[in-house]
Coordinates of C-alpha atoms in Angstrom, one line a residue:
X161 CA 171.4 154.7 40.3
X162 CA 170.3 155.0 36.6
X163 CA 173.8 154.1 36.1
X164 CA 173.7 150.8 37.8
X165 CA 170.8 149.5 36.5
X166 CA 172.0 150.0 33.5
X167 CA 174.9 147.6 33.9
X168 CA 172.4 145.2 35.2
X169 CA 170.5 145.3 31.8
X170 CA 174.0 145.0 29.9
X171 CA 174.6 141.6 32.3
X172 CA 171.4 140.1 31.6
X173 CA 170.8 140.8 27.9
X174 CA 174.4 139.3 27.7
X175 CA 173.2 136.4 29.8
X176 CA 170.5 136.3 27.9
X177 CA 172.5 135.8 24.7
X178 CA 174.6 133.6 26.0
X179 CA 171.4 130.8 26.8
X180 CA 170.6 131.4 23.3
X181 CA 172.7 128.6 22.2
X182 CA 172.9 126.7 25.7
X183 CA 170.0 124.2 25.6
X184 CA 169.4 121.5 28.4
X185 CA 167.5 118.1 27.2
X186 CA 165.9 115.5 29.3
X187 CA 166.3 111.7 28.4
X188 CA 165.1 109.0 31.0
X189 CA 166.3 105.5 29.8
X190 CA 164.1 103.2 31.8
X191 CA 162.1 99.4 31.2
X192 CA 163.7 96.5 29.4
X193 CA 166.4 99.2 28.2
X194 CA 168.1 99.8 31.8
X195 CA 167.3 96.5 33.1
X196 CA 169.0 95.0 29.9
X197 CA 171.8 97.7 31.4
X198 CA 172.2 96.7 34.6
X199 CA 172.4 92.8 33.7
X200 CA 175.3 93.4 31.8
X201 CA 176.5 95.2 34.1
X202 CA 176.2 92.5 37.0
X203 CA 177.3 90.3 34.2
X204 CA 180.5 91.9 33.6
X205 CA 181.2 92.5 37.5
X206 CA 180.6 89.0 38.5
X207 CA 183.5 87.8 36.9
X208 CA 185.8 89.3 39.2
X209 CA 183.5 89.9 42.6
X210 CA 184.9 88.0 45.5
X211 CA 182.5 87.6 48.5
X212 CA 183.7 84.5 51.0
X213 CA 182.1 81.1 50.1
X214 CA 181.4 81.6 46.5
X215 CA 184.1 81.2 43.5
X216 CA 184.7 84.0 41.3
X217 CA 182.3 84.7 38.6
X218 CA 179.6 82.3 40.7
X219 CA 177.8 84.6 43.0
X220 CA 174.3 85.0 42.4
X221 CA 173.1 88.0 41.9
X222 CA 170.9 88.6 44.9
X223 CA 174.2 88.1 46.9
X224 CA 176.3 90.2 45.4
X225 CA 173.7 93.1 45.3
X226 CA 173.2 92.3 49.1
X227 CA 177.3 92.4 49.3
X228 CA 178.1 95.3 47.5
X229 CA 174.6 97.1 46.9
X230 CA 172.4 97.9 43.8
X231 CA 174.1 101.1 43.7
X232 CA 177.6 99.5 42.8
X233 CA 175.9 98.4 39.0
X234 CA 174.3 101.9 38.3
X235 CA 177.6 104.0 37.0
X236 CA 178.8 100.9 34.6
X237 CA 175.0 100.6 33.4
X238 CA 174.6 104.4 32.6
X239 CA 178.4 104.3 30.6
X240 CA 176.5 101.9 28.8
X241 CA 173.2 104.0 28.2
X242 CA 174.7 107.0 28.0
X243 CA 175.5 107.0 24.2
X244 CA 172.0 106.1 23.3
X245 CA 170.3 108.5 25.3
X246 CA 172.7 111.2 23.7
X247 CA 171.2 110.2 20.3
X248 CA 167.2 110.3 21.6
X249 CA 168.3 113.8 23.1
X250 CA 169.6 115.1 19.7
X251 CA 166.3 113.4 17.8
X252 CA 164.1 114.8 20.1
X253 CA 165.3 118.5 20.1
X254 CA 166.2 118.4 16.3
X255 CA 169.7 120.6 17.7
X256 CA 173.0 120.0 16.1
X257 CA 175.6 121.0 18.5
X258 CA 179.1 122.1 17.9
X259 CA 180.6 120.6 21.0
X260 CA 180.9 117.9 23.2
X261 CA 178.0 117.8 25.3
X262 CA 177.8 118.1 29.1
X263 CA 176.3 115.6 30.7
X264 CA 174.5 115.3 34.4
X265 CA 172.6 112.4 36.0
X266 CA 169.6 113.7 37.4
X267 CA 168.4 110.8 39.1
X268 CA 169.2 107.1 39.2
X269 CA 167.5 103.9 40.9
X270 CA 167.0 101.0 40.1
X271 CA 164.0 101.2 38.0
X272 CA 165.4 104.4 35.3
X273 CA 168.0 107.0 35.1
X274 CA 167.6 110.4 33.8
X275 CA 170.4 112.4 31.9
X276 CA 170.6 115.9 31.8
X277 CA 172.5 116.8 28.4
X278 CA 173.8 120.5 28.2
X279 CA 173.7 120.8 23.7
X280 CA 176.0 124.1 22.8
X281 CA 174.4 124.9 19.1
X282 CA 176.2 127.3 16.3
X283 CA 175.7 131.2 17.9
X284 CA 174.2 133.7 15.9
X285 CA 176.8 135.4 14.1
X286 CA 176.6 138.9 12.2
X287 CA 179.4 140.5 10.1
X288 CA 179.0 144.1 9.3
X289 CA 181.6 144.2 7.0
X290 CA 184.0 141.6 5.4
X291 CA 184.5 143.5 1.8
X292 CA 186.9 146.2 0.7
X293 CA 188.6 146.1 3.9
X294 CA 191.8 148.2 2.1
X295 CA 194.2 146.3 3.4
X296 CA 197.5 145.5 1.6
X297 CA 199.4 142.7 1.4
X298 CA 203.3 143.5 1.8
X299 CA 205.6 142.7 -1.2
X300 CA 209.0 140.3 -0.2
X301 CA 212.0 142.0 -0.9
X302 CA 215.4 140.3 -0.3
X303 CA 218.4 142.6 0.6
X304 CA 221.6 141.9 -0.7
X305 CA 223.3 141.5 2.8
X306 CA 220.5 138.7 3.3
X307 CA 222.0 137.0 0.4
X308 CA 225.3 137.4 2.3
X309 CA 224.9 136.0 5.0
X310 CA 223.1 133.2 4.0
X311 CA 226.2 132.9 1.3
X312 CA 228.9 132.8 4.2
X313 CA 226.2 130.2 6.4
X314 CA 226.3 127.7 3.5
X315 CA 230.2 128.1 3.4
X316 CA 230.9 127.9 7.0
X317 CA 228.9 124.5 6.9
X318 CA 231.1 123.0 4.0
X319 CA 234.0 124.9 5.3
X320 CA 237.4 122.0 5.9
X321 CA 238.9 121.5 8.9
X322 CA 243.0 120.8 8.0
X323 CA 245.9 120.5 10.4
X324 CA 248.1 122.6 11.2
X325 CA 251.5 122.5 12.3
X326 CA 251.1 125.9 14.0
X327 CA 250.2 127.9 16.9
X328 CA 247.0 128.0 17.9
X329 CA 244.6 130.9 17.1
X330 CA 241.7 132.5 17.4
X331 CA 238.9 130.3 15.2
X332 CA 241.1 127.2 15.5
X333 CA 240.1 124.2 16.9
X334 CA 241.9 122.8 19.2
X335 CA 241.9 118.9 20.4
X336 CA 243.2 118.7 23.8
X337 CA 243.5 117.0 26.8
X338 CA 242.2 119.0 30.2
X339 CA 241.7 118.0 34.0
X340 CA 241.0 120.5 36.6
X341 CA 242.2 121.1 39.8
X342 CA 240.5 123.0 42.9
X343 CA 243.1 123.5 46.0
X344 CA 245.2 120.7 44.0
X345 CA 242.9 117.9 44.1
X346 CA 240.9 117.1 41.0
X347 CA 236.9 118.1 40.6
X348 CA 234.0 115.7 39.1
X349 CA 233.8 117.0 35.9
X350 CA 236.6 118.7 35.3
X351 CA 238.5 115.9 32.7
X352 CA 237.6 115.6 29.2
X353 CA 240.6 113.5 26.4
X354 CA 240.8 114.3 22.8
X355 CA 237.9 117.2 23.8
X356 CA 237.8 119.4 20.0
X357 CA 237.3 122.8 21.5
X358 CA 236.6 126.3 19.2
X359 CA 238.7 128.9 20.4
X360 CA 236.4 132.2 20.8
X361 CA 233.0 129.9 20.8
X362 CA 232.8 130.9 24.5
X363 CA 232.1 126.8 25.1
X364 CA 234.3 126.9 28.4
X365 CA 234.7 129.0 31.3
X366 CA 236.0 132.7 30.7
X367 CA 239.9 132.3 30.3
X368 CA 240.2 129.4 29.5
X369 CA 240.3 129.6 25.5
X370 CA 242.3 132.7 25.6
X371 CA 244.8 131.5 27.3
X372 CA 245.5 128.3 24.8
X373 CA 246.4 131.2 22.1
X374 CA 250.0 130.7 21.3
X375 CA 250.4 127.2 21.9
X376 CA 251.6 124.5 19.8
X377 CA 251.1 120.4 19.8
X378 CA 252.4 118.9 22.3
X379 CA 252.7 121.8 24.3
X380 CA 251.2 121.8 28.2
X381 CA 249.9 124.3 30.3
X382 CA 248.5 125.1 33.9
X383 CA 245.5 127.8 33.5
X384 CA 245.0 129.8 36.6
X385 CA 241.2 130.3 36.0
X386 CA 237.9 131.4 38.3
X387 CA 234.5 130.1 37.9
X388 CA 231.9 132.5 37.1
X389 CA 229.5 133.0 40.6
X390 CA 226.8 131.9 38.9
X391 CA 228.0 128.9 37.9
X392 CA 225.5 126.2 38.1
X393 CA 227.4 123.9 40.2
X394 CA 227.7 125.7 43.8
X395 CA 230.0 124.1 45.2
X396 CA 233.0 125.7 42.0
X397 CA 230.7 129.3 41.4
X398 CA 233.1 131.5 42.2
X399 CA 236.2 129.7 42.7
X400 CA 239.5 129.2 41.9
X401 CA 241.1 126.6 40.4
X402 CA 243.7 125.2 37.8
X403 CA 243.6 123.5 34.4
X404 CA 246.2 121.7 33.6
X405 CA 246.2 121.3 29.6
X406 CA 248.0 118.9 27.0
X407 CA 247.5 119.9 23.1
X408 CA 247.2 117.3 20.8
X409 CA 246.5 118.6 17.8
X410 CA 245.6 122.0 16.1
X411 CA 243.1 122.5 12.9
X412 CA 242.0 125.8 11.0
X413 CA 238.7 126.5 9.3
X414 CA 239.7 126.6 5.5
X415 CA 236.6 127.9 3.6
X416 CA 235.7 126.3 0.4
X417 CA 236.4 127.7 -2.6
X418 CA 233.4 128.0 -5.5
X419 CA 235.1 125.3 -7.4
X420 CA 233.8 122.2 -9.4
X421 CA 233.9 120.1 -6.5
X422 CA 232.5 122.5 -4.1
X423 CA 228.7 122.4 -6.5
X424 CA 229.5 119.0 -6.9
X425 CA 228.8 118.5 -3.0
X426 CA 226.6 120.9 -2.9
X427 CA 224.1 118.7 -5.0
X428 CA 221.6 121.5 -5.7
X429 CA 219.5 121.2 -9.0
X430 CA 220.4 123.8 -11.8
X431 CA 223.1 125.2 -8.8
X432 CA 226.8 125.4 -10.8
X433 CA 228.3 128.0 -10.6
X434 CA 228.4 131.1 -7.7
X435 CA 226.1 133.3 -9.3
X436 CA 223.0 130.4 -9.8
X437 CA 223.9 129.7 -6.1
X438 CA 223.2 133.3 -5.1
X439 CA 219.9 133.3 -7.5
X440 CA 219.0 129.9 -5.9
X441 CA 219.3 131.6 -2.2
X442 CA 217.4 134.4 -3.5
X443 CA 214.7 132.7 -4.7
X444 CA 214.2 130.7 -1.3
X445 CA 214.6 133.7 1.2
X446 CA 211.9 135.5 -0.8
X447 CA 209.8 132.3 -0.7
X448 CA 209.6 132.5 2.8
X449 CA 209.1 136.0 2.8
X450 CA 206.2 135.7 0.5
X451 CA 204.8 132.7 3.3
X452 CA 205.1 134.7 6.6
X453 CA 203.6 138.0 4.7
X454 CA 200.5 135.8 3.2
X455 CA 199.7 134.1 6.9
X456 CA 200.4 138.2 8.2
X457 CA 198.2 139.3 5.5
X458 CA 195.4 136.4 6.0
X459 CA 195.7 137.1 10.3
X460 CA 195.3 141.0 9.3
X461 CA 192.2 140.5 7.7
X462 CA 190.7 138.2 9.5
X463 CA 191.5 140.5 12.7
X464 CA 189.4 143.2 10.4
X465 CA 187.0 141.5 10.3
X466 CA 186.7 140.2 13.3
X467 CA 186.2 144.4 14.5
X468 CA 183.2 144.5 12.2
X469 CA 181.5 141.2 14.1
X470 CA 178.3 141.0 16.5
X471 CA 178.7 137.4 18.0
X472 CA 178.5 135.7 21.6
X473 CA 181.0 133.0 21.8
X474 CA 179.4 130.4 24.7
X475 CA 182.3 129.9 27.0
X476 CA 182.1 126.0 26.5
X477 CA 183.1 126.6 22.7
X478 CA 186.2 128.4 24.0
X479 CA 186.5 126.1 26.8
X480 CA 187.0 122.8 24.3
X481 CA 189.5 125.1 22.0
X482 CA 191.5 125.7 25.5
X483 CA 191.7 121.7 25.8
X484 CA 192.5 121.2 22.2
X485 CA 195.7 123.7 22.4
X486 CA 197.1 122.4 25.7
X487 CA 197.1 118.8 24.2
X488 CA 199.0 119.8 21.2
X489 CA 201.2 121.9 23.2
X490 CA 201.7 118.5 25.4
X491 CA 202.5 116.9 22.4
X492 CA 205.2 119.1 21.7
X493 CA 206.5 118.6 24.5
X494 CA 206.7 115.5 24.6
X495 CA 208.6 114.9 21.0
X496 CA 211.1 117.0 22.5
X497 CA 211.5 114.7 25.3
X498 CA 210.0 116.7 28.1
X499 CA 207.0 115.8 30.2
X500 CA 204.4 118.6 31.1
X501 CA 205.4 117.8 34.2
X502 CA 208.6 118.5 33.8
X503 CA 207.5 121.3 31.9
X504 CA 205.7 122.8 35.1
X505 CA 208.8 122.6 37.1
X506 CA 211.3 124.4 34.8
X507 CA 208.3 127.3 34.5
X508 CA 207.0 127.3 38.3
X509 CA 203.8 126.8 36.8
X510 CA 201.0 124.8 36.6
X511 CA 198.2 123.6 34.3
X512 CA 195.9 126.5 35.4
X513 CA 198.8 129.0 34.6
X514 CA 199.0 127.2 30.7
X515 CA 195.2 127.2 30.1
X516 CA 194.7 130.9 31.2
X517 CA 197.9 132.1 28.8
X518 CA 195.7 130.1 25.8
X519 CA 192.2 131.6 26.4
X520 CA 193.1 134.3 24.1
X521 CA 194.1 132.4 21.1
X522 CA 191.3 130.1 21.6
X523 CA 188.9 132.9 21.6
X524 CA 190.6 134.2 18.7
X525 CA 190.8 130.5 16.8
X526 CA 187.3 130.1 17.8
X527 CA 185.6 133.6 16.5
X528 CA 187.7 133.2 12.9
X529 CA 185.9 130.2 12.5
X530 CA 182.6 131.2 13.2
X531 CA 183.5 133.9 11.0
X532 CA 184.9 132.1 8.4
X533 CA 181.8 129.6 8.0
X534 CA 179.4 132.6 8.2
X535 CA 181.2 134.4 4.6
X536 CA 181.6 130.8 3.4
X537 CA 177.6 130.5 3.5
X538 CA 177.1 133.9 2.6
X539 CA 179.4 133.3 -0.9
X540 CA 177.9 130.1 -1.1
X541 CA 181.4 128.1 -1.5
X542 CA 181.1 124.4 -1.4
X543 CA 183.2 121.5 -2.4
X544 CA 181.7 118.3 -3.6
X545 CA 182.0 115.0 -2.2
X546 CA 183.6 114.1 -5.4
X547 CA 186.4 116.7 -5.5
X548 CA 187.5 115.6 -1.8
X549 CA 188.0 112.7 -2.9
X550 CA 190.2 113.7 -5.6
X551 CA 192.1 115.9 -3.2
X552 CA 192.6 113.0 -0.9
X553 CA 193.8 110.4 -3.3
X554 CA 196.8 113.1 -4.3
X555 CA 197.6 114.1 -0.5
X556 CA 197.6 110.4 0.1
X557 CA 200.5 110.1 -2.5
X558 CA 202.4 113.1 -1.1
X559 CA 202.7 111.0 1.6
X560 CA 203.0 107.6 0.4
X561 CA 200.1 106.3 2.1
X562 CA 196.6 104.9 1.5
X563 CA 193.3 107.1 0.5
X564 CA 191.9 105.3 3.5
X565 CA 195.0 105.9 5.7
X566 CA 194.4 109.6 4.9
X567 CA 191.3 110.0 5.5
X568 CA 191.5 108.0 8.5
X569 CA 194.3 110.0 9.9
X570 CA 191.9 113.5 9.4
X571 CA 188.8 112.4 10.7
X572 CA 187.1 111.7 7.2
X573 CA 186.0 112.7 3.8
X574 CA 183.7 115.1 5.6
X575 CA 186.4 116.4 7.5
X576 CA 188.2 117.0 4.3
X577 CA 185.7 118.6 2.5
X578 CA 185.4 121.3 5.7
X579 CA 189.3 122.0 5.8
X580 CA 188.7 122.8 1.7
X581 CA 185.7 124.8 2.1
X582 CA 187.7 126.8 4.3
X583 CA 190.6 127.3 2.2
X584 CA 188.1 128.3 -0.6
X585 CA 186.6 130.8 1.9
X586 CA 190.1 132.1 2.6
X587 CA 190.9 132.6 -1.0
X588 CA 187.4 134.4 -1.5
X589 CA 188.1 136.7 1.2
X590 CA 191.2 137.5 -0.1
X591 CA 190.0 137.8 -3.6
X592 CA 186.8 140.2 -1.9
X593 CA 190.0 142.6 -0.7
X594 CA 191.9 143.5 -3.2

C-alpha cells in the first residue's frame, strides 16, 4: 500500500509541475466591441443571404436573423474578436507564452462572448552540469582506398563510350531491338527499338543479358527466358516466354586517360595534373568528414547534457514541434512529387502512425532548446540588433536577394538575432568542453 501511494505522489507532483506553466485566462469581449462585431458580421453575410422575396445583399437584418438565427453571426463575429481578446489576455496576465495558444469559447449570446485562452509559458529548466563534459570530438581521417574509389567514380563518369566492331561483352553496351513473346503472341510491354542496354547492370530479367554475350551487329536471336515469380506484373511472374533480339550496334567503356584534355573537362580550380586531383578529392572527403563528426560531436553533447537536466516539457510544446516536423516532412514529399497521401498508401500508414514515429525527435528538438537558451542566459551571450543586421545584409548576397527578402523569408531581424545567439551558445558549449 505504501507502495501505491507513493506512485500517486510521483503522478501529482508531476501534474503538479506540468500546470506550472499551463495557465487559463478569461477575456469577455462585450458592449459596443461585439455589437460592432456582429454588424460586420451581418454586414459581410448579407451580401450573399438569399431568403425568397428579397434581392441579395437587401434583407434587413431583422429578417435574416429571423431566417437564419442570431446564432448564425456569432462564429464570424468571435474570428473577428478573437485576436484582440488574445492581446487583453496577454496584458492582463503579464505571461509570454512560447506557443500558440489554445482557445475555448466559454459562452456566447448575443450580448458578449467569453474566451478561454490556455497560455503555455517557458518551464523551469535546471542544468546540473553543462561544463567539462570530457567528451572528444573525433579527428577525419581519409583512407587511401577512399581516395580510390572516389578516383575510379570520377573516371567512370567521364569514361567514352566508342563503337565497336566486335562481339559483345560483359560491360558493353548494347543498342538493340527486342519484342517479346508469351505462347507466341506478343505481351504489352515487352518492345523497346534502339533500347541502349548495359550488359551485367542486371536492368532486364535474369538471362536475358547473358545470353547477348557473343553477338555481333546485325546479328538476331530468340532468348528462351522465365519471369521471375515475383514479377510485378501477375499475369508474366513466373512465365515463359521468348525475346526475339536484333543488334544494332555495340559500344565499350574506354576510361579516360589523365591527359591534358581529360583536366581540361574536368574544369576544377588548381586541378592539373593526377596527383592535385587526388589532393583535391582528399581535401573534400575529409571536409565532409570533418561536418558529419562536428554535427556528431555537437548531438553528443547536447545528449550530455540533456542527462544532467531537471525540466518538465508541457506536452503542448512537444505537441506544436510534432506539427512542425510532419509539415516539413510533407513538404518533402511533395518536391519529390509524392502526396502524403500517396505516401500513406505505399507505407499502409496513416497520419497518426507519422506523428507518433516523430514524438521522439520533437521531444528531443524541443528539450535542446530549452537547454540551449538556459546556458545562453547563464553565459550571458547576446547579439545586437546592429550585428544582425550586418549578418543579414551578407546572407542576403549569398543569395542574391534583398535584406528585406531575407529577413522576410526567416521571420525577421528578431528571428535572426535568436538563430545567432544560438550558434554563439553552440560555440560556447563547445569551447566550455574542451
Amino acid at each position: 500500500m505504501a507502495k501505491e501511494k507513493e506512485v500517486k505522489t510521483n503522478e501529482e507532483k508531476d501534474e503538479k509541475l506540468a500546470n506550472k506553466n499551463r495557465h487559463t485566462v478569461e477575456i469577455k469581449i462585450e458592449g459596443e466591441e461585439w455589437k460592432n462585431a456582429l454588424d460586420k458580421t451581418f454586414q459581410k453575410k448579407q451580401k450573399t443571404a438569399q431568403v425568397d422575396g428579397f434581392r441579395k445583399g437587401k434583407v434587413p437584418r431583422e429578417i435574416y436573423e429571423k431566417h437564419f438565427g442570431k446564432e448564425s453571426l456569432y462564429l464570424d463575429a468571435a474570428d473577428m474578436v478573437v485576436q484582440e481578446a488574445y492581446n487583453k489576455a496577454l496584458e492582463s496576465s503579464k505571461l509570454v507564452p512560447v506557443i500558440q495558444p489554445n482557445v475555448d469559447i466559454k459562452e456566447i449570446n448575443e450580448e458578449s462572448i467569453t474566451f478561454i485562452f490556455t497560455l503555455i509559458t517557458t518551464p523551469e529548466i535546471k542544468i546540473k552540469k553543462y561544463k567539462g563534459l570530457n567528451i572528444v570530438k573525433e579527428e577525419a581521417k581519409v583512407e587511401n582506398e577512399e581516395i580510390e574509389h572516389q578516383l575510379n567514380h570520377i573516371l567512370d563518369e567521364y569514361t567514352e563510350l566508342v563503337t565497336k566492331d566486335g562481339a559483345i561483352e560483359n560491360g558493353d553496351i548494347a543498342v538493340i531491338d527486342y519484342e517479346g513473346f508469351k505462347d507466341k503472341v506478343p505481351f504489352d510491354g515487352g518492345k523497346g527499338e534502339n533500347h541502349s542496354l548495359e550488359i551485367g547492370s542486371g536492368t532486364f530479367i535474369p538471362g536475358f543479358e547473358e545470353q547477348l554475350i557473343g553477338l555481333k551487329v546485325n546479328e538476331e536471336k530468340d532468348l528462351d527466358l522465365t519471369f521471375p515469380e515475383e514479377y510485378h506484373a501477375k499475369d508474366l511472374a513466373g512465365q515463359k516466354v521468348v525475346f526475339h533480339v536484333k543488334v544494332n550496334e555495340v559500344k565499350q567503356k574506354v576510361k579516360r586517360e589523365f591527359d591534358k584534355d581529360f583536366f581540361e573537362d574536368l574544369a576544377i580550380e588548381g586541378v592539373v595534373d593526377e596527383k592535385s586531383l587526388r589532393e583535391h578529392i582528399e581535401n573534400e572527403i575529409k571536409a565532409h568528414k570533418e561536418a558529419d563528426l562536428e554535427n556528431k560531436y555537437v548531438d553528443e553533447l547536447l545528449e550530455k547534457v540533456g542527462e544532467n537536466v531537471e525540466v518538465d516539457i508541457p506536452e503542448e510544446m512537444v505537441n506544436e514541434e510534432v506539427e512542425r516536423l510532419f509539415k516539413r516532412f510533407e513538404r518533402n514529399m511533395q518536391m519529390q512529387g509524392i502526396s502524403i497521401d500517396l505516401y500513406y498508401q505505399f507505407t499502409q500508414s496513416k497520419k497518426e502512425d507519422l506523428l507518433n514515429q516523430m514524438e521522439p525527435e520533437a521531444f528531443k528538438n524541443v528539450l535542446y532548446r530549452l537547454m540551449l537558451e538556459e546556458i545562453m542566459n547563464l553565459e550571458k551571450i547576446e547579439v545586437s540588433e546592429k550585428d544582425a543586421s550586418k549578418e543579414a545584409e551578407e546572407l542576403a548576397k549569398k543569395y542574391n536577394i534583398t535584406k528585406e527578402q531575407f529577413l522576410e523569408e526567416i521571420g525577421g531581424i528578431e528571428m535572426l538575432q535568436y538563430e545567432l545567439k544560438m550558434e554563439k551558445t553552440i560555440d560556447k558549449l563547445k569551447e566550455l568542453n574542451k
